[in-house]
PDB file of C-alpha atoms in Angstrom:
ATOM      1  CA  UNK A   1      13.747  12.275  20.315  1.00 50.00           C
ATOM      2  CA  UNK A   2      16.597  12.339  17.826  1.00 58.00           C
ATOM      3  CA  UNK A   3      19.632  10.129  18.475  1.00 69.00           C
ATOM      4  CA  UNK A   4      21.748  10.947  15.399  1.00 71.00           C
ATOM      5  CA  UNK A   5      23.986  13.971  14.915  1.00 75.00           C
ATOM      6  CA  UNK A   6      23.361  14.111  11.156  1.00 74.00           C
ATOM      7  CA  UNK A   7      21.523  12.293   8.409  1.00 82.00           C
ATOM      8  CA  UNK A   8      21.325  11.566   4.692  1.00 79.00           C
ATOM      9  CA  UNK A   9      18.195  11.821   2.576  1.00 77.00           C
ATOM     10  CA  UNK A  10      17.101  11.114  -1.004  1.00 69.00           C
ATOM     11  CA  UNK A  11      15.797  14.479  -2.230  1.00 70.00           C
ATOM     12  CA  UNK A  12      16.791  18.150  -1.926  1.00 75.00           C
ATOM     13  CA  UNK A  13      13.275  19.075  -0.800  1.00 73.00           C
ATOM     14  CA  UNK A  14      13.377  16.716   2.146  1.00 74.00           C
ATOM     15  CA  UNK A  15      16.891  17.852   3.002  1.00 77.00           C
ATOM     16  CA  UNK A  16      15.472  21.358   3.309  1.00 77.00           C
ATOM     17  CA  UNK A  17      12.698  20.145   5.606  1.00 76.00           C
ATOM     18  CA  UNK A  18      15.204  18.375   7.855  1.00 79.00           C
ATOM     19  CA  UNK A  19      17.401  21.457   8.075  1.00 81.00           C
ATOM     20  CA  UNK A  20      14.382  23.609   8.946  1.00 83.00           C
ATOM     21  CA  UNK A  21      13.856  21.285  11.893  1.00 82.00           C
ATOM     22  CA  UNK A  22      17.440  21.684  13.002  1.00 83.00           C
ATOM     23  CA  UNK A  23      18.662  18.331  11.663  1.00 83.00           C
ATOM     24  CA  UNK A  24      21.972  18.444   9.846  1.00 81.00           C
ATOM     25  CA  UNK A  25      21.817  16.798   6.423  1.00 80.00           C
ATOM     26  CA  UNK A  26      25.233  15.654   5.207  1.00 78.00           C
ATOM     27  CA  UNK A  27      24.243  14.854   1.647  1.00 73.00           C
ATOM     28  CA  UNK A  28      21.468  13.940  -0.787  1.00 73.00           C
ATOM     29  CA  UNK A  29      22.015  10.383  -1.975  1.00 69.00           C
ATOM     30  CA  UNK A  30      20.439   9.981  -5.409  1.00 62.00           C
ATOM     31  CA  UNK A  31      20.088   6.434  -6.650  1.00 56.00           C
ATOM     32  CA  UNK A  32      16.428   5.467  -6.704  1.00 64.00           C
ATOM     33  CA  UNK A  33      15.273   3.924  -9.952  1.00 74.00           C
ATOM     34  CA  UNK A  34      12.602   1.625 -11.362  1.00 82.00           C
ATOM     35  CA  UNK A  35      13.951  -1.734 -12.498  1.00 89.00           C
ATOM     36  CA  UNK A  36      13.216  -1.959 -16.257  1.00 90.00           C
ATOM     37  CA  UNK A  37      13.227  -5.755 -16.099  1.00 93.00           C
ATOM     38  CA  UNK A  38      10.161  -5.564 -13.849  1.00 95.00           C
ATOM     39  CA  UNK A  39       8.600  -2.256 -14.854  1.00 94.00           C
ATOM     40  CA  UNK A  40       8.122  -1.947 -18.609  1.00 93.00           C
ATOM     41  CA  UNK A  41       5.233  -1.450 -21.093  1.00 93.00           C
ATOM     42  CA  UNK A  42       5.173  -5.129 -22.039  1.00 94.00           C
ATOM     43  CA  UNK A  43       3.637  -5.898 -18.638  1.00 95.00           C
ATOM     44  CA  UNK A  44       0.263  -4.940 -20.149  1.00 94.00           C
ATOM     45  CA  UNK A  45       0.370  -8.264 -22.030  1.00 94.00           C
ATOM     46  CA  UNK A  46      -0.163 -11.584 -20.273  1.00 94.00           C
ATOM     47  CA  UNK A  47       2.953 -13.700 -20.824  1.00 90.00           C
ATOM     48  CA  UNK A  48       1.008 -16.951 -21.057  1.00 92.00           C
ATOM     49  CA  UNK A  49      -1.855 -15.884 -23.341  1.00 93.00           C
ATOM     50  CA  UNK A  50      -0.283 -13.090 -25.369  1.00 94.00           C
ATOM     51  CA  UNK A  51      -3.407 -11.025 -24.688  1.00 93.00           C
ATOM     52  CA  UNK A  52      -3.946  -7.941 -22.498  1.00 94.00           C
ATOM     53  CA  UNK A  53      -3.927  -8.707 -18.787  1.00 96.00           C
ATOM     54  CA  UNK A  54      -7.363  -8.831 -17.107  1.00 96.00           C
ATOM     55  CA  UNK A  55      -6.565  -5.858 -14.876  1.00 97.00           C
ATOM     56  CA  UNK A  56      -8.640  -3.277 -16.775  1.00 96.00           C
ATOM     57  CA  UNK A  57     -11.654  -5.580 -16.704  1.00 96.00           C
ATOM     58  CA  UNK A  58     -11.134  -6.210 -12.997  1.00 97.00           C
ATOM     59  CA  UNK A  59     -10.455  -2.642 -11.855  1.00 98.00           C
ATOM     60  CA  UNK A  60     -13.492  -1.243 -13.704  1.00 97.00           C
ATOM     61  CA  UNK A  61     -15.959  -3.989 -12.733  1.00 97.00           C
ATOM     62  CA  UNK A  62     -16.389  -5.008 -16.355  1.00 97.00           C
ATOM     63  CA  UNK A  63     -15.965  -1.617 -18.089  1.00 96.00           C
ATOM     64  CA  UNK A  64     -12.424  -1.884 -19.543  1.00 94.00           C
ATOM     65  CA  UNK A  65     -13.024   0.738 -22.240  1.00 92.00           C
ATOM     66  CA  UNK A  66     -13.523   3.500 -19.678  1.00 93.00           C
ATOM     67  CA  UNK A  67     -10.776   5.703 -18.208  1.00 93.00           C
ATOM     68  CA  UNK A  68      -8.786   4.191 -15.327  1.00 94.00           C
ATOM     69  CA  UNK A  69      -6.710   6.062 -12.749  1.00 95.00           C
ATOM     70  CA  UNK A  70      -4.608   4.108 -10.261  1.00 97.00           C
ATOM     71  CA  UNK A  71      -3.009   4.997  -6.935  1.00 97.00           C
ATOM     72  CA  UNK A  72      -0.456   2.617  -5.432  1.00 97.00           C
ATOM     73  CA  UNK A  73       1.009   2.970  -1.969  1.00 95.00           C
ATOM     74  CA  UNK A  74       0.248   3.333   1.703  1.00 94.00           C
ATOM     75  CA  UNK A  75      -3.406   4.061   2.436  1.00 97.00           C
ATOM     76  CA  UNK A  76      -3.124   6.638   5.194  1.00 95.00           C
ATOM     77  CA  UNK A  77      -4.389  10.168   5.926  1.00 94.00           C
ATOM     78  CA  UNK A  78      -1.242  11.998   4.786  1.00 90.00           C
ATOM     79  CA  UNK A  79      -1.633  10.529   1.276  1.00 93.00           C
ATOM     80  CA  UNK A  80      -4.818  12.594   0.781  1.00 92.00           C
ATOM     81  CA  UNK A  81      -6.576   9.771  -1.055  1.00 96.00           C
ATOM     82  CA  UNK A  82      -9.888  11.448  -0.323  1.00 95.00           C
ATOM     83  CA  UNK A  83      -8.922  14.147  -2.821  1.00 93.00           C
ATOM     84  CA  UNK A  84      -8.617  11.523  -5.569  1.00 94.00           C
ATOM     85  CA  UNK A  85     -11.920   9.937  -4.570  1.00 96.00           C
ATOM     86  CA  UNK A  86     -13.698  13.300  -4.750  1.00 93.00           C
ATOM     87  CA  UNK A  87     -12.025  14.087  -8.075  1.00 91.00           C
ATOM     88  CA  UNK A  88     -13.268  10.874  -9.688  1.00 94.00           C
ATOM     89  CA  UNK A  89     -16.701  11.205  -8.104  1.00 94.00           C
ATOM     90  CA  UNK A  90     -16.977  14.662  -9.681  1.00 92.00           C
ATOM     91  CA  UNK A  91     -16.383  13.161 -13.121  1.00 92.00           C
ATOM     92  CA  UNK A  92     -18.906  10.420 -12.526  1.00 94.00           C
ATOM     93  CA  UNK A  93     -21.493  12.919 -11.268  1.00 94.00           C
ATOM     94  CA  UNK A  94     -21.207  14.560 -14.697  1.00 92.00           C
ATOM     95  CA  UNK A  95     -21.835  11.260 -16.426  1.00 91.00           C
ATOM     96  CA  UNK A  96     -18.266  10.301 -17.373  1.00 91.00           C
ATOM     97  CA  UNK A  97     -16.849   6.803 -17.080  1.00 92.00           C
ATOM     98  CA  UNK A  98     -13.805   7.333 -14.866  1.00 93.00           C
ATOM     99  CA  UNK A  99     -12.547   4.786 -12.310  1.00 96.00           C
ATOM    100  CA  UNK A 100     -10.079   4.920  -9.437  1.00 97.00           C
ATOM    101  CA  UNK A 101      -8.123   1.821  -8.438  1.00 98.00           C
ATOM    102  CA  UNK A 102      -6.458   1.917  -5.028  1.00 98.00           C
ATOM    103  CA  UNK A 103      -3.569  -0.529  -4.634  1.00 98.00           C
ATOM    104  CA  UNK A 104      -2.160  -0.849  -1.131  1.00 97.00           C
ATOM    105  CA  UNK A 105      -3.075  -0.947   2.532  1.00 98.00           C
ATOM    106  CA  UNK A 106      -2.761   1.113   5.677  1.00 97.00           C
ATOM    107  CA  UNK A 107      -4.555   2.720   8.624  1.00 97.00           C
ATOM    108  CA  UNK A 108      -7.216   4.390   6.429  1.00 96.00           C
ATOM    109  CA  UNK A 109      -8.060   1.195   4.538  1.00 97.00           C
ATOM    110  CA  UNK A 110     -11.421   0.613   6.230  1.00 96.00           C
ATOM    111  CA  UNK A 111     -12.638   4.087   5.200  1.00 95.00           C
ATOM    112  CA  UNK A 112     -12.026   3.481   1.512  1.00 97.00           C
ATOM    113  CA  UNK A 113     -12.848  -0.217   1.523  1.00 96.00           C
ATOM    114  CA  UNK A 114     -16.473   0.778   2.050  1.00 95.00           C
ATOM    115  CA  UNK A 115     -16.447   2.488  -1.376  1.00 97.00           C
ATOM    116  CA  UNK A 116     -15.413  -0.642  -3.291  1.00 98.00           C
ATOM    117  CA  UNK A 117     -17.876  -1.310  -6.099  1.00 96.00           C
ATOM    118  CA  UNK A 118     -20.128   1.658  -5.275  1.00 97.00           C
ATOM    119  CA  UNK A 119     -21.113   3.061  -8.727  1.00 95.00           C
ATOM    120  CA  UNK A 120     -21.397   6.547  -7.252  1.00 96.00           C
ATOM    121  CA  UNK A 121     -17.649   6.625  -6.540  1.00 97.00           C
ATOM    122  CA  UNK A 122     -16.171   4.255  -9.108  1.00 97.00           C
ATOM    123  CA  UNK A 123     -13.559   2.941  -6.660  1.00 98.00           C
ATOM    124  CA  UNK A 124     -11.883  -0.466  -6.759  1.00 98.00           C
ATOM    125  CA  UNK A 125     -10.132  -1.264  -3.487  1.00 98.00           C
ATOM    126  CA  UNK A 126      -9.253  -4.609  -1.978  1.00 96.00           C
ATOM    127  CA  UNK A 127      -6.708  -3.840   0.799  1.00 97.00           C
ATOM    128  CA  UNK A 128      -3.331  -5.442   0.281  1.00 97.00           C
ATOM    129  CA  UNK A 129      -0.024  -4.847  -1.469  1.00 97.00           C
ATOM    130  CA  UNK A 130       0.808  -6.542  -4.768  1.00 97.00           C
ATOM    131  CA  UNK A 131       4.038  -8.319  -5.748  1.00 97.00           C
ATOM    132  CA  UNK A 132       6.158  -6.144  -8.023  1.00 95.00           C
ATOM    133  CA  UNK A 133       5.286  -8.091 -11.168  1.00 96.00           C
ATOM    134  CA  UNK A 134       1.549  -7.686 -10.602  1.00 97.00           C
ATOM    135  CA  UNK A 135       2.000  -4.036  -9.674  1.00 97.00           C
ATOM    136  CA  UNK A 136       3.843  -3.485 -12.957  1.00 97.00           C
ATOM    137  CA  UNK A 137       0.928  -5.126 -14.781  1.00 97.00           C
ATOM    138  CA  UNK A 138      -1.444  -2.633 -13.176  1.00 97.00           C
ATOM    139  CA  UNK A 139       0.789   0.326 -14.060  1.00 96.00           C
ATOM    140  CA  UNK A 140       1.093  -0.838 -17.667  1.00 95.00           C
ATOM    141  CA  UNK A 141      -2.641  -1.502 -18.024  1.00 95.00           C
ATOM    142  CA  UNK A 142      -4.239   1.676 -16.658  1.00 95.00           C
ATOM    143  CA  UNK A 143      -4.495   5.078 -18.354  1.00 91.00           C
ATOM    144  CA  UNK A 144      -2.813   7.183 -15.676  1.00 91.00           C
ATOM    145  CA  UNK A 145      -1.135   6.591 -12.302  1.00 92.00           C
ATOM    146  CA  UNK A 146      -1.728   9.318  -9.763  1.00 92.00           C
ATOM    147  CA  UNK A 147      -1.103  10.526  -6.225  1.00 91.00           C
ATOM    148  CA  UNK A 148      -2.351  13.501  -4.222  1.00 90.00           C
ATOM    149  CA  UNK A 149       0.313  13.158  -1.541  1.00 88.00           C
ATOM    150  CA  UNK A 150       2.502  16.151  -0.735  1.00 83.00           C
ATOM    151  CA  UNK A 151       4.670  14.097   1.655  1.00 77.00           C
ATOM    152  CA  UNK A 152       6.996  12.087  -0.555  1.00 76.00           C
ATOM    153  CA  UNK A 153      10.724  11.739  -0.022  1.00 72.00           C
ATOM    154  CA  UNK A 154      11.426  10.490  -3.541  1.00 74.00           C
ATOM    155  CA  UNK A 155       8.438   9.369  -5.614  1.00 78.00           C
ATOM    156  CA  UNK A 156       9.143   5.788  -6.694  1.00 83.00           C
ATOM    157  CA  UNK A 157       5.540   5.318  -7.823  1.00 88.00           C
ATOM    158  CA  UNK A 158       5.981   7.982 -10.488  1.00 87.00           C
ATOM    159  CA  UNK A 159       9.207   6.456 -11.788  1.00 86.00           C
ATOM    160  CA  UNK A 160       7.726   2.962 -11.907  1.00 91.00           C
ATOM    161  CA  UNK A 161       4.616   4.142 -13.746  1.00 91.00           C
ATOM    162  CA  UNK A 162       6.560   6.072 -16.367  1.00 88.00           C
ATOM    163  CA  UNK A 163       8.929   3.137 -16.795  1.00 89.00           C
ATOM    164  CA  UNK A 164       5.810   1.194 -17.804  1.00 92.00           C
ATOM    165  CA  UNK A 165       4.991   3.878 -20.389  1.00 88.00           C
ATOM    166  CA  UNK A 166       2.077   5.212 -18.335  1.00 90.00           C
ATOM    167  CA  UNK A 167       1.749   8.912 -17.456  1.00 87.00           C
ATOM    168  CA  UNK A 168       1.847   9.990 -13.833  1.00 86.00           C
ATOM    169  CA  UNK A 169      -0.040  12.887 -12.305  1.00 85.00           C
ATOM    170  CA  UNK A 170       0.849  14.287  -8.895  1.00 83.00           C
ATOM    171  CA  UNK A 171       1.370  17.498  -6.944  1.00 81.00           C
ATOM    172  CA  UNK A 172       4.447  19.649  -7.413  1.00 75.00           C
ATOM    173  CA  UNK A 173       5.800  18.776  -3.975  1.00 72.00           C
ATOM    174  CA  UNK A 174       8.847  17.269  -2.266  1.00 69.00           C
ATOM    175  CA  UNK A 175      10.117  14.067  -3.873  1.00 69.00           C
ATOM    176  CA  UNK A 176       7.785  14.287  -6.860  1.00 75.00           C
ATOM    177  CA  UNK A 177       9.213  17.712  -7.644  1.00 71.00           C
ATOM    178  CA  UNK A 178      12.868  16.739  -7.255  1.00 69.00           C
ATOM    179  CA  UNK A 179      12.930  13.364  -8.988  1.00 61.00           C
ATOM    180  CA  UNK A 180      10.313  12.475 -11.611  1.00 57.00           C
ATOM    181  CA  UNK A 181       9.471  16.112 -12.346  1.00 52.00           C
ATOM    182  CA  UNK A 182      12.921  16.532 -13.853  1.00 51.00           C
ATOM    183  CA  UNK A 183      11.892  14.341 -16.780  1.00 48.00           C
ATOM    184  CA  UNK A 184       8.135  14.723 -17.180  1.00 46.00           C
ATOM    185  CA  UNK A 185       5.495  17.430 -17.293  1.00 42.00           C
ATOM    186  CA  UNK A 186       3.039  16.056 -14.805  1.00 49.00           C
ATOM    187  CA  UNK A 187       2.913  18.179 -11.668  1.00 47.00           C
ATOM    188  CA  UNK A 188       0.023  20.361 -10.588  1.00 49.00           C
ATOM    189  CA  UNK A 189       0.887  23.368  -8.445  1.00 47.00           C
ATOM    190  CA  UNK A 190      -2.222  23.209  -6.266  1.00 45.00           C
ATOM    191  CA  UNK A 191      -5.180  21.014  -5.356  1.00 46.00           C
ATOM    192  CA  UNK A 192      -8.663  22.494  -5.233  1.00 44.00           C
ATOM    193  CA  UNK A 193     -11.382  19.938  -6.018  1.00 38.00           C
ATOM    194  CA  UNK A 194     -13.989  22.655  -6.554  1.00 37.00           C
ATOM    195  CA  UNK A 195     -12.406  23.716  -9.853  1.00 34.00           C
ATOM    196  CA  UNK A 196     -12.108  21.810 -13.121  1.00 35.00           C
ATOM    197  CA  UNK A 197     -10.733  19.515 -11.885  1.00 34.00           C
ATOM    198  CA  UNK A 198      -8.730  20.509  -8.856  1.00 31.00           C
ATOM    199  CA  UNK A 199      -7.023  23.253 -10.869  1.00 32.00           C
ATOM    200  CA  UNK A 200      -4.966  20.537 -12.518  1.00 35.00           C
ATOM    201  CA  UNK A 201      -4.138  22.155 -15.833  1.00 33.00           C
ATOM    202  CA  UNK A 202      -5.473  20.292 -18.839  1.00 37.00           C
ATOM    203  CA  UNK A 203      -2.232  20.881 -20.700  1.00 37.00           C
ATOM    204  CA  UNK A 204      -0.281  19.094 -17.958  1.00 37.00           C
ATOM    205  CA  UNK A 205      -2.435  16.028 -18.386  1.00 40.00           C
ATOM    206  CA  UNK A 206      -2.136  16.297 -22.159  1.00 41.00           C
ATOM    207  CA  UNK A 207       1.645  16.577 -22.096  1.00 40.00           C
ATOM    208  CA  UNK A 208       2.207  13.495 -19.968  1.00 39.00           C
ATOM    209  CA  UNK A 209      -0.374  11.422 -21.846  1.00 41.00           C
ATOM    210  CA  UNK A 210       0.182  12.434 -25.447  1.00 42.00           C
ATOM    211  CA  UNK A 211       0.529   8.771 -26.375  1.00 36.00           C
ATOM    212  CA  UNK A 212      -3.246   8.393 -26.109  1.00 36.00           C
ATOM    213  CA  UNK A 213      -5.315   9.302 -29.152  1.00 33.00           C
ATOM    214  CA  UNK A 214      -8.783   9.178 -30.741  1.00 32.00           C
ATOM    215  CA  UNK A 215     -10.809  10.336 -27.745  1.00 32.00           C
ATOM    216  CA  UNK A 216     -14.546  10.553 -27.848  1.00 32.00           C
ATOM    217  CA  UNK A 217     -16.309  12.061 -24.837  1.00 31.00           C
ATOM    218  CA  UNK A 218     -13.994  13.708 -22.306  1.00 35.00           C
ATOM    219  CA  UNK A 219     -14.708  15.010 -18.808  1.00 36.00           C
ATOM    220  CA  UNK A 220     -14.876  18.776 -18.468  1.00 34.00           C
ATOM    221  CA  UNK A 221     -11.487  20.263 -17.656  1.00 34.00           C
ATOM    222  CA  UNK A 222      -9.382  17.540 -19.260  1.00 35.00           C
ATOM    223  CA  UNK A 223      -8.073  17.690 -22.790  1.00 33.00           C
ATOM    224  CA  UNK A 224      -8.877  14.983 -25.321  1.00 37.00           C
ATOM    225  CA  UNK A 225      -5.368  13.630 -25.612  1.00 33.00           C
ATOM    226  CA  UNK A 226      -5.072  12.684 -21.948  1.00 35.00           C
ATOM    227  CA  UNK A 227      -8.404  10.928 -21.657  1.00 37.00           C
ATOM    228  CA  UNK A 228      -8.169   9.094 -24.942  1.00 39.00           C
ATOM    229  CA  UNK A 229      -6.471   5.722 -25.078  1.00 34.00           C
ATOM    230  CA  UNK A 230      -4.919   3.406 -27.595  1.00 29.00           C
ATOM    231  CA  UNK A 231      -7.437   1.350 -29.556  1.00 29.00           C
ATOM    232  CA  UNK A 232      -6.294  -1.760 -27.675  1.00 35.00           C
ATOM    233  CA  UNK A 233      -5.537  -1.721 -23.934  1.00 36.00           C
ATOM    234  CA  UNK A 234      -2.535  -3.898 -24.705  1.00 37.00           C
ATOM    235  CA  UNK A 235      -1.012  -1.450 -27.173  1.00 39.00           C
ATOM    236  CA  UNK A 236       1.867   0.306 -25.449  1.00 35.00           C
ATOM    237  CA  UNK A 237       4.481   2.780 -26.682  1.00 32.00           C
ATOM    238  CA  UNK A 238       8.050   1.734 -27.240  1.00 32.00           C
ATOM    239  CA  UNK A 239      10.222   1.748 -24.117  1.00 28.00           C
ATOM    240  CA  UNK A 240      11.670   4.061 -22.900  1.00 29.00           C
ATOM    241  CA  UNK A 241       8.828   6.610 -22.801  1.00 30.00           C
ATOM    242  CA  UNK A 242       8.582   8.936 -25.761  1.00 30.00           C
ATOM    243  CA  UNK A 243       9.635  12.571 -25.894  1.00 28.00           C
ATOM    244  CA  UNK A 244       6.081  13.484 -25.002  1.00 29.00           C
ATOM    245  CA  UNK A 245       6.723  12.027 -21.557  1.00 28.00           C
ATOM    246  CA  UNK A 246      10.127  13.609 -21.134  1.00 27.00           C
ATOM    247  CA  UNK A 247       9.452  17.198 -22.148  1.00 27.00           C
ATOM    248  CA  UNK A 248      10.530  19.934 -19.744  1.00 26.00           C
ATOM    249  CA  UNK A 249       8.166  21.122 -17.069  1.00 28.00           C
ATOM    250  CA  UNK A 250       6.976  24.726 -17.003  1.00 29.00           C
TER     251      UNK A 250
END
């Protein structure tokens, strides 16, 4: 039951959805942003030791030189986390060192908690949300932040990740399309895990992760530049993200 006569929302896509449901949308109120004091590339370095944070070591169960994807947010069915799990499992089945870190909690937590530490899946998941500073450390330490959700009103995760100098990969849908997609080539137009991989175009990965270099072995379907990483996990690009992260999206 709806009690309001009209509403505001934070993205044109969601305004369209509301209007399709007969809900009057007065305006789209832009204003979401990622605080650069909290979210920045320097978070990859431990303030007390001056060395890279231990997150890569932790999220990969002692394999910090392998490729790390991270999802941060609510762990629930509509986020389609199973798609990400299957994607990473496909890489690992082909012998590639790819890991998926799940940061968050929610009604589907028990399902994915069972995968924690299983070498077949390469999933790190200890249910619970992180304080913003620790979340920024994760963003700044991994190789790519990702989401398979097509139900996003704005897409703060993408903004926070890119503010940390880390590429974001997500579907071309709703808030991801309206907000972050305006400044980065990172959206895939469809999700089909049977292709290579999920019909996520290699050039999209390459464009958003051009800061990585000197790759060796790369999973089938992904270009070298996206799966390669800086020689040191603590080496980050200058903030704000380079032109490679802000190129227009096809």
